[in-house]
XYZ file of C-alpha atoms in Angstrom:
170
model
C -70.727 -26.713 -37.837
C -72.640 -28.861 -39.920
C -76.358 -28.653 -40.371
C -77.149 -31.889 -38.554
C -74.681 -30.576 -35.485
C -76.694 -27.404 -35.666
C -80.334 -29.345 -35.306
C -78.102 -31.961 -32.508
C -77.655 -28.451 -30.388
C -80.794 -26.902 -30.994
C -82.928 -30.350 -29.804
C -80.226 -30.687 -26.801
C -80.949 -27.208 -25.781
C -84.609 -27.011 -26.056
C -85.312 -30.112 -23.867
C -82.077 -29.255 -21.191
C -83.084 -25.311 -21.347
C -85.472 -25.474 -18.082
C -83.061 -27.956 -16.168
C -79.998 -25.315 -17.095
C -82.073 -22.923 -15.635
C -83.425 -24.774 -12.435
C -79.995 -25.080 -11.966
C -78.788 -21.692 -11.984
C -81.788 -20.341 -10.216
C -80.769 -22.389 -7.561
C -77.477 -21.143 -7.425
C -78.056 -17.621 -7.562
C -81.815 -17.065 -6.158
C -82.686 -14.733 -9.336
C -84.567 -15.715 -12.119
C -82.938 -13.140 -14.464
C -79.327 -14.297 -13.333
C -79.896 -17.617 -13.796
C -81.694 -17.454 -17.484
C -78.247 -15.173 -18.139
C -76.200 -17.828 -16.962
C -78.230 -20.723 -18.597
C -77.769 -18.714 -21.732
C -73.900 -17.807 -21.326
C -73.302 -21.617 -21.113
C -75.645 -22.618 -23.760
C -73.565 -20.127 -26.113
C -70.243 -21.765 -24.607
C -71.712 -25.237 -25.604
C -72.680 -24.248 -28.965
C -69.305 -22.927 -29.599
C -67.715 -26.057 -28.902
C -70.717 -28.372 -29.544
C -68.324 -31.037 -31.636
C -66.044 -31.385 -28.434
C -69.460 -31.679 -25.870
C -70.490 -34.072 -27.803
C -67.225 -36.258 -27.848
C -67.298 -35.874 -24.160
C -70.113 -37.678 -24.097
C -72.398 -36.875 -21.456
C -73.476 -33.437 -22.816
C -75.690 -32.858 -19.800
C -72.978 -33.094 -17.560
C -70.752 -30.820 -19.329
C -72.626 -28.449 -19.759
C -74.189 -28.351 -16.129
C -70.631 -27.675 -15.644
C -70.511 -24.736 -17.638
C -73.316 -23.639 -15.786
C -71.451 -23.935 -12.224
C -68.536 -21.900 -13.850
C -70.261 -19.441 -15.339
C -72.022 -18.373 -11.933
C -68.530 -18.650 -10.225
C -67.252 -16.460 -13.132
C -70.343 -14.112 -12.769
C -68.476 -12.452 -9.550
C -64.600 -13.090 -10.877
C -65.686 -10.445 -13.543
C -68.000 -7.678 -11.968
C -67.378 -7.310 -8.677
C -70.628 -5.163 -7.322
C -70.269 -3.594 -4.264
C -72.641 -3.818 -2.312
C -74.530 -1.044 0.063
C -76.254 -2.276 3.237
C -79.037 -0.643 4.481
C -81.235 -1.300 6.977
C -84.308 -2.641 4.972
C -84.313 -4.172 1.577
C -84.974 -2.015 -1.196
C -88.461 -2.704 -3.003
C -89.029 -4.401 -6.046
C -90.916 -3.469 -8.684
C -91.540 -6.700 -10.417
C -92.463 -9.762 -8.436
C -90.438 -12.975 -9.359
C -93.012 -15.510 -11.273
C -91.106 -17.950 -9.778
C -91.936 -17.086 -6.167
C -95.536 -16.906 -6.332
C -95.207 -19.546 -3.651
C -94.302 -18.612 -0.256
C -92.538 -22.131 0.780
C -90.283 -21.483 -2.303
C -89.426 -18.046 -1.539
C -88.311 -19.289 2.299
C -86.362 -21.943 0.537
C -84.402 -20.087 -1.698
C -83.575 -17.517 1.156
C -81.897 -19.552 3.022
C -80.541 -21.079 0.170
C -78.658 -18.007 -0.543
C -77.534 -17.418 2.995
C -75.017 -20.449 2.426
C -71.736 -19.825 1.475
C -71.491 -20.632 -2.318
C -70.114 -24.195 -2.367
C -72.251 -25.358 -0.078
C -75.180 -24.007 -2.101
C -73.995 -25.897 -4.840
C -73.495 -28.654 -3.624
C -77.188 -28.414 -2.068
C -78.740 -27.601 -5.163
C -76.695 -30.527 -7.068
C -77.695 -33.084 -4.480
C -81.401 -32.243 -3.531
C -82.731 -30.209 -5.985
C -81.519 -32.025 -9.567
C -81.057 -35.078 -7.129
C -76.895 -36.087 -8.265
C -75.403 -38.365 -6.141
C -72.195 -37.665 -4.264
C -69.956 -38.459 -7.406
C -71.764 -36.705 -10.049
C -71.909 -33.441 -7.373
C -68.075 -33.981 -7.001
C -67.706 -34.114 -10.530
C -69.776 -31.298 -11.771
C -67.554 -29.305 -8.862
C -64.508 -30.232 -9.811
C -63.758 -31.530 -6.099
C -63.605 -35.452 -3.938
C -66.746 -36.912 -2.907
C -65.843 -36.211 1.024
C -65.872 -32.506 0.471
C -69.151 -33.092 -1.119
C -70.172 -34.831 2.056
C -68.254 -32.282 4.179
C -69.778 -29.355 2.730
C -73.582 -31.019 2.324
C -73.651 -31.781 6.133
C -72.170 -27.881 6.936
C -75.133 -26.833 4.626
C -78.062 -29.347 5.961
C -76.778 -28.287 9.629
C -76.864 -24.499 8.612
C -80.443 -24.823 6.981
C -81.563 -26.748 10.479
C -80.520 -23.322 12.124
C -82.582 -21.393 9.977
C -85.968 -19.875 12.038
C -87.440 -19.107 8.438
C -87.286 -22.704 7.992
C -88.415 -23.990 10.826
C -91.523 -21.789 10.652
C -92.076 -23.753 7.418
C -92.038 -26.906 8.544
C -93.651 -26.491 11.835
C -96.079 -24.656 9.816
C -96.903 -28.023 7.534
C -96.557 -30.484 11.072
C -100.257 -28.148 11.982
């Protein structure tokens, strides 16, 4: 690439990085994962920077990246999983859940099947209307609908959530 595509990326990036991540924190609940997947696609964009740019919404494309890259994240490791009957604990506290509301939030967040956590974090957290969501997910604007009302019913059920905000009606 040339020098001025070069300085294009690097301004793109540095005012899109926090978004990129907001993003994939909301899809996968862990700051670590989602600065790895904000990064994967970042590197993905760079390496075809000339055609992101011809696309011409560079935002959009590479928000997209970001939604493949988490669905990709499980296509190539699949972890298996242990249950147990407690968590285990932690031994670094998230800087990002240093509030309790957001913690609840992102909980049941993650208790939604994947799509539907997309398509709640596209819609309500970055705040993309029904088209955009459908776009960035590759899918029609009813299944965006579908899948936002399945997720806004599921996160109605939720007792953590209803703590919350019968918590902030005191």
């Amino acid at each position: 690439m040339t020098e001025q595509l070069d300085e294009d990326f690097r301004q793109f990036m540095h005012g899109r990085w926090s978004a990129m991540v907001r993003l994939a924190y909301g899809l996968t609940g862990d700051l670590g994962h989602a600065e790895d997947v904000a990064q994967a696609a970042f590197a993905k964009a760079y390496a075809s920077w000339p055609r992101v740019i011809r696309a011409g919404n560079p935002d959009a494309y590479v928000r997209q990246i970001v939604i493949n890259e988490n669905r990709n994240r499980f296509r190539r490791r699949r972890v298996r999983e242990l249950s147990t009957g407690s968590p285990p604990e932690t031994g670094v506290r998230d800087p990002l859940r240093h509030v309790d509301d957001r913690s609840v939030l992102v909980a049941a967040l993650q208790a939604l099947a994947p799509r539907q956590r997309a398509v709640v974090v596209l819609r309500y957290w970055l705040d993309l209307s029904e088209a955009e969501a459908a776009a960035a997910l590759n899918c029609s604007v009813g299944t965006v609908k579908s899948q936002a009302s399945r997720a806004l019913a599921a996160l109605r059920q939720s007792p953590a959530l209803a703590a919350l905000v019968e918590g902030d009606l005191r």
